[in-house]
XYZ file of C-alpha atoms in Angstrom:
607
model
C -6.218 9.205 -9.488
C -4.603 8.294 -12.825
C -0.950 7.358 -12.868
C 1.473 10.143 -13.464
C 3.687 9.997 -16.471
C 6.369 12.257 -15.104
C 9.999 11.398 -14.849
C 11.570 9.414 -12.066
C 13.403 12.241 -10.330
C 14.863 11.639 -6.886
C 12.538 12.401 -3.998
C 14.914 15.010 -2.546
C 14.421 17.211 -5.607
C 10.887 16.128 -6.290
C 8.988 17.673 -3.379
C 6.970 20.028 -5.558
C 6.198 17.244 -8.005
C 4.836 15.084 -5.176
C 2.955 18.044 -3.707
C 1.322 18.658 -7.074
C 0.211 15.026 -7.133
C -1.229 15.559 -3.672
C -3.297 18.687 -4.433
C -6.323 16.813 -5.888
C -6.768 15.204 -2.475
C -6.631 18.629 -0.841
C -9.313 20.053 -3.142
C -11.355 16.995 -4.235
C -12.939 17.293 -7.641
C -16.604 16.453 -7.933
C -17.289 16.715 -4.204
C -18.643 20.212 -3.440
C -19.637 19.306 0.121
C -16.011 18.619 1.020
C -14.908 21.868 -0.603
C -17.498 23.745 1.461
C -16.088 22.127 4.591
C -12.581 23.267 3.636
C -13.803 26.853 3.113
C -15.634 26.850 6.456
C -12.523 25.480 8.159
C -10.400 28.249 6.627
C -12.888 30.907 7.782
C -12.678 29.498 11.302
C -8.877 29.607 11.065
C -8.989 33.304 10.156
C -11.501 34.018 12.921
C -9.352 32.255 15.512
C -6.258 34.104 14.304
C -8.046 37.477 14.502
C -9.087 36.776 18.088
C -5.587 35.666 19.107
C -3.978 38.736 17.524
C -6.292 41.074 19.444
C -5.578 39.538 22.869
C -2.256 41.308 23.569
C -4.013 44.670 23.227
C -6.397 43.764 26.045
C -3.512 42.368 28.093
C -1.424 45.546 27.637
C -4.331 47.825 28.521
C -5.058 45.814 31.670
C -1.423 46.055 32.804
C -1.281 49.791 32.078
C -4.521 50.310 34.022
C -3.008 48.491 36.994
C 0.373 50.223 36.843
C -0.930 53.615 38.038
C 0.096 55.005 41.410
C -3.449 54.949 42.774
C -6.033 52.211 42.775
C -9.139 53.939 41.455
C -12.469 52.191 41.121
C -12.614 53.170 37.468
C -9.174 51.661 36.826
C -10.191 48.484 38.629
C -13.327 48.188 36.505
C -11.381 48.732 33.295
C -8.658 46.239 34.261
C -11.264 43.674 35.312
C -13.179 44.056 32.061
C -9.986 43.723 30.026
C -8.869 40.630 31.928
C -12.283 39.017 31.423
C -12.149 39.917 27.721
C -8.688 38.371 27.523
C -9.956 35.133 29.085
C -13.016 35.087 26.807
C -10.802 35.690 23.796
C -8.535 32.761 24.645
C -11.577 30.491 25.050
C -13.031 31.730 21.749
C -9.767 31.003 19.953
C -9.699 27.445 21.323
C -13.373 26.969 20.401
C -12.761 28.151 16.825
C -9.787 25.774 16.496
C -11.809 22.774 17.661
C -14.827 23.631 15.518
C -12.364 23.822 12.630
C -11.100 20.318 13.442
C -14.666 18.984 13.638
C -15.539 20.487 10.257
C -12.332 19.297 8.613
C -12.177 15.748 9.996
C -14.367 14.309 7.245
C -12.153 15.904 4.586
C -9.027 14.299 6.025
C -10.595 10.865 6.417
C -12.096 10.805 2.918
C -8.806 11.994 1.418
C -6.966 9.191 3.214
C -9.596 6.665 2.116
C -9.433 7.847 -1.504
C -5.660 7.614 -1.628
C -5.650 4.151 -0.028
C -8.231 2.931 -2.549
C -6.219 4.389 -5.441
C -3.105 2.509 -4.338
C -4.961 -0.739 -3.658
C -6.652 -0.470 -7.057
C -3.296 0.027 -8.739
C -1.543 -2.807 -6.927
C -4.189 -5.291 -8.050
C -3.662 -4.251 -11.657
C 0.096 -4.547 -11.675
C 1.564 -7.579 -13.346
C 2.548 -10.836 -11.730
C 6.148 -9.866 -12.532
C 5.872 -6.885 -10.149
C 4.430 -8.936 -7.292
C 7.034 -11.657 -7.699
C 9.860 -9.102 -7.522
C 8.602 -7.007 -4.567
C 8.448 -8.070 -0.932
C 4.997 -7.981 0.660
C 6.221 -6.467 3.940
C 7.996 -3.660 2.096
C 4.980 -2.787 -0.046
C 2.672 -2.911 2.984
C 4.909 -0.493 4.894
C 5.029 1.945 1.958
C 1.235 1.967 1.723
C 0.807 2.362 5.475
C 3.174 5.324 5.726
C 1.889 6.959 2.543
C -1.806 6.821 3.408
C -1.205 8.033 6.945
C 0.768 11.024 5.695
C -2.062 12.577 3.682
C -4.173 13.532 6.703
C -1.114 15.140 8.313
C -0.269 16.982 5.086
C -3.795 18.349 4.726
C -3.878 19.524 8.336
C -0.498 21.228 8.314
C -0.828 22.906 4.931
C -4.210 24.399 5.736
C -4.002 25.065 9.454
C -0.365 25.782 10.152
C 1.583 27.044 7.154
C -1.027 29.524 5.935
C -2.068 30.837 9.422
C 1.581 31.218 10.448
C 2.302 33.304 7.357
C -0.715 35.495 8.133
C 0.393 35.898 11.731
C 3.945 36.841 10.721
C 2.649 39.619 8.478
C 0.171 40.830 11.099
C 2.793 40.897 13.888
C 5.172 42.803 11.627
C 2.517 45.459 10.949
C 1.577 45.693 14.654
C 5.217 46.034 15.748
C 5.855 48.713 13.131
C 2.838 50.753 14.247
C 3.638 50.471 17.946
C 7.455 50.356 18.098
C 8.878 51.431 14.768
C 10.954 49.547 12.203
C 13.807 48.331 14.423
C 11.813 45.585 16.109
C 10.234 44.578 12.780
C 13.672 44.172 11.173
C 14.980 42.168 14.153
C 11.917 39.931 14.059
C 12.228 39.426 10.299
C 15.920 38.513 10.547
C 15.146 36.077 13.362
C 12.304 34.405 11.452
C 14.382 34.057 8.279
C 17.293 32.629 10.281
C 14.934 30.262 12.081
C 13.414 29.011 8.842
C 16.829 28.636 7.170
C 18.411 26.669 10.007
C 15.268 24.547 10.361
C 15.265 23.725 6.655
C 19.003 22.967 6.559
C 18.973 20.610 9.541
C 15.666 19.049 8.494
C 16.996 18.227 5.030
C 19.862 16.425 6.725
C 17.417 14.683 9.061
C 15.239 13.678 6.089
C 18.082 11.616 4.652
C 18.575 9.971 8.035
C 14.842 9.370 8.284
C 14.678 7.797 4.850
C 17.530 5.478 5.758
C 15.697 4.609 8.980
C 12.476 3.863 7.062
C 14.312 1.620 4.609
C 15.852 -0.337 7.461
C 12.494 -0.482 9.246
C 10.889 -1.925 6.124
C 13.732 -4.443 5.802
C 13.302 -5.561 9.405
C 9.524 -5.879 8.951
C 9.960 -7.792 5.720
C 12.330 -10.278 7.351
C 9.921 -10.744 10.251
C 6.903 -11.275 7.953
C 8.836 -13.591 5.641
C 10.058 -15.679 8.583
C 6.619 -15.953 10.190
C 4.914 -16.832 6.910
C 7.432 -19.660 6.518
C 7.103 -20.791 10.119
C 6.965 -24.480 9.222
C 10.047 -24.275 6.998
C 11.951 -22.591 9.822
C 11.017 -25.449 12.139
C 11.855 -28.099 9.559
C 15.451 -26.893 9.351
C 15.960 -25.873 13.009
C 16.584 -22.357 11.763
C 15.113 -20.349 14.636
C 18.480 -18.940 15.633
C 19.345 -18.096 12.039
C 16.057 -16.268 11.589
C 16.509 -14.448 14.889
C 20.016 -13.447 13.819
C 18.775 -12.161 10.441
C 16.002 -10.181 12.110
C 18.377 -8.978 14.833
C 20.824 -7.733 12.217
C 18.122 -5.709 10.472
C 16.647 -4.462 13.763
C 20.100 -3.405 15.010
C 20.740 -1.421 11.841
C 17.355 0.247 12.280
C 18.159 1.033 15.920
C 21.428 2.732 14.971
C 19.681 4.788 12.291
C 16.919 5.733 14.769
C 19.533 6.939 17.295
C 21.104 9.185 14.648
C 17.691 10.547 13.705
C 16.672 11.306 17.291
C 20.032 12.910 18.091
C 19.693 15.167 15.074
C 16.274 16.205 16.421
C 17.916 17.300 19.664
C 20.426 19.392 17.703
C 17.600 21.029 15.773
C 15.678 21.882 18.944
C 18.779 23.475 20.500
C 19.433 25.605 17.410
C 15.790 26.745 17.241
C 15.698 27.593 20.948
C 18.892 29.649 20.640
C 17.453 31.755 17.821
C 14.016 32.372 19.355
C 15.280 33.129 22.854
C 17.868 35.545 21.479
C 15.064 37.537 19.850
C 12.924 37.306 22.988
C 15.722 38.660 25.192
C 16.604 41.406 22.716
C 13.011 42.526 22.197
C 12.258 42.675 25.906
C 15.520 44.519 26.572
C 14.507 46.983 23.863
C 11.136 47.458 25.591
C 12.820 48.078 28.956
C 15.169 50.595 27.352
C 12.223 52.366 25.736
C 10.388 52.423 29.089
C 13.475 53.989 30.700
C 13.366 56.677 27.992
C 9.671 57.293 28.601
C 8.722 56.023 25.134
C 6.995 52.803 26.236
C 4.736 51.833 29.100
C 4.942 48.826 31.385
C 2.153 47.299 29.347
C 4.318 47.523 26.220
C 6.754 45.035 27.760
C 3.906 42.583 28.270
C 2.589 43.462 24.827
C 5.866 42.566 23.100
C 6.340 39.448 25.232
C 2.835 38.167 24.501
C 3.099 38.674 20.742
C 6.476 36.967 20.555
C 5.232 34.030 22.623
C 2.243 33.691 20.291
C 4.556 33.939 17.300
C 7.063 31.425 18.650
C 4.365 28.860 19.305
C 3.595 28.282 15.598
C 7.274 28.822 14.770
C 8.249 26.048 17.171
C 5.580 23.934 15.556
C 6.830 25.050 12.155
C 9.971 22.993 12.682
C 7.857 19.917 13.370
C 5.537 20.827 10.504
C 8.399 21.163 8.050
C 9.850 17.841 9.164
C 6.430 16.208 8.892
C 5.789 17.668 5.452
C 9.200 16.627 4.169
C 8.721 13.154 5.594
C 5.181 13.082 4.222
C 6.520 13.975 0.782
C 9.054 11.155 1.045
C 6.390 8.654 2.137
C 3.861 9.827 -0.421
C 6.536 9.932 -3.111
C 7.305 6.271 -2.465
C 3.601 5.461 -2.637
C 3.072 7.496 -5.817
C 5.993 5.532 -7.271
C 3.898 2.407 -6.689
C 0.938 4.070 -8.385
C 3.175 5.086 -11.302
C 4.555 1.581 -11.811
C 3.685 0.716 -15.423
C 0.950 -1.867 -15.887
C 2.567 -4.531 -18.042
C -0.647 -6.225 -19.195
C -3.335 -3.762 -20.288
C -6.588 -4.026 -22.156
C -6.607 -2.733 -25.710
C -8.550 0.542 -26.182
C -12.301 -0.155 -26.310
C -11.625 -3.882 -25.954
C -14.809 -5.973 -26.069
C -15.628 -8.789 -23.657
C -14.740 -12.357 -24.573
C -17.709 -14.291 -25.956
C -17.461 -17.976 -25.091
C -19.709 -20.378 -26.960
C -17.734 -23.612 -27.220
C -14.530 -22.794 -25.304
C -12.048 -24.055 -27.889
C -8.488 -22.941 -27.138
C -5.566 -22.434 -29.502
C -1.922 -21.414 -29.024
C -0.722 -20.015 -32.348
C 3.080 -19.706 -32.794
C 3.563 -18.298 -29.283
C 6.975 -16.933 -28.324
C 7.493 -15.866 -24.706
C 10.328 -14.990 -22.353
C 10.225 -13.687 -18.776
C 13.408 -11.712 -19.301
C 15.955 -11.171 -22.043
C 17.959 -14.277 -22.763
C 15.506 -16.619 -21.022
C 13.274 -17.888 -23.809
C 10.541 -20.171 -22.420
C 8.169 -20.822 -25.335
C 9.602 -20.966 -28.845
C 6.887 -20.837 -31.469
C 4.486 -23.104 -29.587
C 1.309 -24.104 -31.410
C -1.403 -26.550 -30.339
C -5.190 -26.740 -30.077
C -7.596 -27.786 -27.334
C -10.939 -28.758 -28.909
C -14.095 -27.575 -27.186
C -15.313 -29.938 -24.483
C -12.174 -32.061 -24.612
C -9.736 -33.005 -21.872
C -6.213 -32.081 -22.900
C -3.101 -32.748 -20.826
C 0.164 -30.823 -21.047
C 3.274 -32.680 -19.919
C 7.015 -32.368 -20.270
C 10.263 -32.146 -18.324
C 10.774 -29.451 -15.725
C 11.358 -26.062 -17.369
C 9.561 -27.058 -20.566
C 7.036 -24.207 -20.151
C 3.992 -26.003 -18.728
C 3.133 -23.482 -15.980
C 3.910 -20.613 -18.353
C 0.994 -21.775 -20.508
C -1.353 -21.316 -17.531
C -0.034 -17.818 -16.864
C -0.434 -16.799 -20.502
C -3.942 -18.237 -20.625
C -4.926 -16.089 -17.622
C -3.126 -13.102 -19.211
C -0.782 -12.639 -16.273
C 1.670 -12.006 -19.101
C 1.297 -11.351 -22.818
C 3.471 -13.243 -25.308
C 6.161 -11.339 -27.201
C 4.690 -12.734 -30.409
C 2.001 -15.155 -31.455
C -1.572 -15.432 -30.230
C -3.615 -17.239 -27.603
C -7.168 -17.766 -28.864
C -10.415 -18.773 -27.163
C -13.200 -19.538 -29.628
C -11.125 -17.806 -32.296
C -10.765 -14.576 -30.307
C -7.295 -13.287 -29.477
C -7.371 -12.852 -25.698
C -4.965 -9.904 -26.008
C -7.736 -7.979 -27.802
C -10.538 -8.592 -25.278
C -10.861 -7.523 -21.658
C -8.795 -9.339 -19.047
C -11.785 -9.595 -16.716
C -13.832 -11.480 -19.294
C -10.939 -13.860 -20.016
C -10.412 -14.690 -16.358
C -14.153 -15.015 -15.786
C -14.204 -17.824 -18.367
C -11.438 -19.877 -16.740
C -11.411 -21.726 -13.446
C -8.245 -23.093 -11.905
C -7.305 -25.702 -9.329
C -3.612 -24.998 -8.642
C -0.951 -27.244 -7.186
C -0.771 -25.142 -4.025
C -4.264 -23.944 -3.174
C -3.717 -20.861 -1.045
C -6.799 -19.917 0.963
C -7.754 -16.675 2.671
C -7.481 -16.507 6.453
C -11.257 -16.659 6.813
C -14.032 -19.237 7.005
C -14.750 -22.211 4.761
C -17.886 -20.405 3.588
C -15.905 -17.318 2.553
C -13.276 -19.312 0.689
C -15.795 -21.433 -1.213
C -18.030 -18.466 -2.032
C -14.975 -16.546 -3.272
C -15.518 -18.136 -6.675
C -18.406 -15.772 -7.372
C -19.396 -12.456 -5.833
C -23.052 -13.449 -6.310
C -22.735 -16.878 -4.679
C -25.673 -17.811 -2.452
C -25.698 -20.221 0.487
C -27.256 -22.837 -1.794
C -24.447 -22.386 -4.341
C -21.852 -22.876 -1.607
C -23.515 -26.026 -0.269
C -23.960 -27.512 -3.751
C -20.328 -26.822 -4.643
C -19.134 -28.328 -1.363
C -21.231 -31.429 -2.044
C -19.927 -31.780 -5.615
C -16.342 -31.305 -4.424
C -16.834 -34.105 -1.849
C -15.878 -31.890 1.071
C -19.307 -31.833 2.706
C -18.522 -34.768 5.087
C -15.533 -32.806 6.418
C -17.645 -29.657 6.843
C -20.385 -31.521 8.715
C -17.773 -32.994 11.055
C -16.674 -29.483 12.152
C -18.453 -27.936 15.163
C -18.802 -24.618 13.315
C -19.522 -26.110 9.896
C -19.017 -23.587 7.111
C -18.023 -20.980 9.718
C -14.821 -22.944 10.480
C -11.705 -20.781 10.162
C -9.068 -22.194 7.801
C -6.094 -20.252 9.191
C -3.292 -18.339 7.467
C -3.139 -19.557 3.819
C -5.434 -22.428 4.858
C -2.782 -24.088 7.007
C -5.389 -25.505 9.409
C -6.531 -27.849 6.642
C -4.767 -30.848 5.173
C -3.541 -30.821 1.581
C -6.542 -32.798 0.353
C -9.002 -30.602 2.233
C -7.434 -27.475 0.776
C -7.666 -28.941 -2.723
C -11.328 -29.780 -2.236
C -12.034 -26.233 -1.054
C -10.257 -24.964 -4.180
C -12.353 -27.290 -6.327
C -15.556 -26.113 -4.627
C -14.496 -22.507 -5.168
C -14.049 -23.217 -8.876
C -17.425 -24.950 -9.035
C -19.071 -21.860 -7.573
C -17.438 -19.877 -10.370
C -18.807 -22.418 -12.895
C -16.424 -21.555 -15.767
C -16.563 -23.104 -19.246
C -12.766 -23.686 -19.162
C -11.104 -25.638 -16.357
C -7.357 -25.475 -15.767
C -5.763 -28.089 -13.496
C -2.208 -26.977 -12.749
C -0.581 -30.100 -11.191
C -3.567 -30.149 -8.837
C -2.655 -33.465 -7.191
C 1.141 -33.556 -7.303
C 1.511 -32.583 -3.621
C -0.930 -35.220 -2.344
C -0.505 -38.782 -1.175
C -1.631 -41.583 -3.491
C -4.959 -42.289 -1.764
C -5.934 -38.630 -1.534
C -4.733 -38.130 -5.092
C -7.070 -40.824 -6.393
C -10.008 -39.340 -4.494
C -9.255 -35.870 -5.831
C -8.767 -37.208 -9.360
C -12.172 -38.861 -9.243
C -13.709 -35.551 -8.196
C -11.816 -33.666 -10.913
C -12.909 -36.116 -13.615
C -16.503 -35.672 -12.545
C -16.461 -31.865 -12.617
C -14.447 -31.788 -15.884
C -17.347 -33.293 -17.819
C -18.953 -30.898 -20.320
C -16.077 -28.434 -19.879
C -12.943 -27.718 -21.863
C -10.221 -28.971 -19.549
C -6.455 -28.442 -19.591
C -4.518 -30.530 -17.097
C -0.872 -29.616 -16.521
C 0.730 -32.647 -14.956
C 4.030 -34.074 -13.844
C 2.824 -37.567 -12.979
C 1.745 -39.082 -16.267
C -0.475 -41.685 -14.628
C -2.918 -38.937 -13.624
C -3.592 -37.881 -17.238
C -3.331 -41.188 -19.109
C -7.062 -41.091 -19.923
C -6.941 -37.582 -21.471
C -8.379 -37.123 -24.959
C -5.159 -35.497 -26.135
C -1.722 -35.165 -24.544
C 0.573 -32.288 -25.558
C 4.239 -33.033 -24.852
C 6.569 -30.032 -24.474
C 10.335 -30.008 -24.576
C 12.345 -26.795 -24.062
C 9.459 -24.598 -25.189
C 8.671 -26.593 -28.315
C 5.843 -28.988 -29.136
C 7.674 -32.304 -29.118
C 4.691 -34.554 -29.857
C 1.000 -34.970 -29.147
C -1.674 -37.658 -29.248
C -3.470 -40.058 -26.941
C -1.640 -42.055 -24.311
C -1.672 -45.163 -26.505
C -0.479 -43.289 -29.589
C 2.382 -41.631 -27.740
C 3.578 -44.883 -26.231
C 3.524 -46.433 -29.691
C 5.528 -43.523 -31.066
C 8.329 -44.405 -28.610
C 9.377 -40.759 -28.216
C 9.845 -38.378 -25.293
C 6.495 -39.274 -23.707
C 7.251 -42.981 -23.857
C 10.641 -42.369 -22.256
C 9.078 -40.273 -19.462
C 6.428 -42.951 -18.907
C 9.012 -45.709 -18.677
C 11.099 -43.740 -16.196
C 8.114 -42.992 -13.952
C 6.947 -46.596 -14.077
C 10.429 -47.738 -13.072
C 10.528 -45.256 -10.194
C 7.090 -46.418 -9.064
C 8.224 -50.048 -9.151
C 11.339 -49.193 -7.116
C 9.175 -47.485 -4.514
C 6.916 -50.535 -4.285
C 9.906 -52.845 -3.939
C 11.332 -50.657 -1.181
C 8.046 -50.857 0.745
C 7.716 -54.621 0.307
């Protein structure tokens, strides 16, 4: 569903707002078959409730027939028939309830699926800034709790709240007809008191529950973060530190869980006191009426049966109210994710990018990640079509920021980024990203097979495309050496592969994509010298006939570039070929001299 533009009110006061957001899932638009199922389910609810409400009459009549002084054959036949009708009625009520569940199950599952897809869709369209600032474990927990709550909300709203209200009204009418207004008033006071005390304690419990959920998410996040960085933990002998951090979060969660469960016990005691007080009073009233000759023995059973039937949904009402309140909290947190503003959006009716030559231009680009942290300061440079351009500079000069702007992970505060003369802020993001392939410094792979990771470059990739890309990326010898070949699992983030193997998979993935623009973001900086040279040879081969931008730290890897752009503190310091820049004796020449000296020191140390 579309994001809501409402205000950011606190969840405690925002239950109706969240419920209103939830209603489209309860009554799905454009799906008449699901609406028909909901109507059928409601009819079955009413039928089951009608059967249940008629059972005490049969029960009372059977008891009255058996309470006579003589056992007559006619009385036995009547009592037997009534008892059999009572049993049949109870079975019919159960059958109606289960048929209702069968009819409604598809509605609940599709609603849950729709909501999960809405959230997943939204998360993938949020900016890189959002994903860098939120913890994966926390977001995952919010989605899990929110999507699970919708099925519960649908079930309780349709099959508990509404039927309980109908039953309360029906029991009030029946009691008034059979016993007068006194019992109706007592029942009404009891129900109101029950609902009030349930709501008051549940509101208190909701705050405890929210605190418990926050601590649960914190504990999960610490566990996920620690396990994802398993190697780092081992490098620094930090197992005990990680266990202590997790133990601290888990202990806080445990304390909050104890408070929550204890409050549940208090609620159950209060509810039991109210309902049993009414039960005792109503039955005492029936006994008194029997002693006065106003009521029969069957009336005592009649009152008892109706109150037991009424208390059953009332007892469940406490759980239902808690579940609905918790569901609103969980769904509210998830709707907050859906409502998170999308920082980078396509312009209205934006056309697709048309790439003919793949020339790139940065035109007076100003960019900052946050106020007071200016990264690019009026940067302008051009990358001619089909050329190989390198971008170098000291750390913090803005090199990686250029890659993020080119992919439109962010939009500049001012200035333009152009591809073939088209401002990429005015065309669709999908078309921009389809035109660019990247081999990053840290090639993160999916926890799947080599085939899946290579074919990820294109949704339409065939087996032939995968094999050709693997061959061109020089990873085919490694694949053939594996017992499972392309079906070899690469592990979490590709950790089963070496750095060079991961880079070659990333290169093959980009080859499958076959983009006109190739971005190499320090693609070899994490590799050893021998692997680096092998990878560089592969990269030079695939960069032919493409517009290539190589962001590099080691200048020796880009010395043969057609043009080298040198950045310094967000400005264009100088540009030209390697030879020209050395002759200019500027920043590039100084960086080159320093790296050559460091390289010579390393060689001397190894000698």
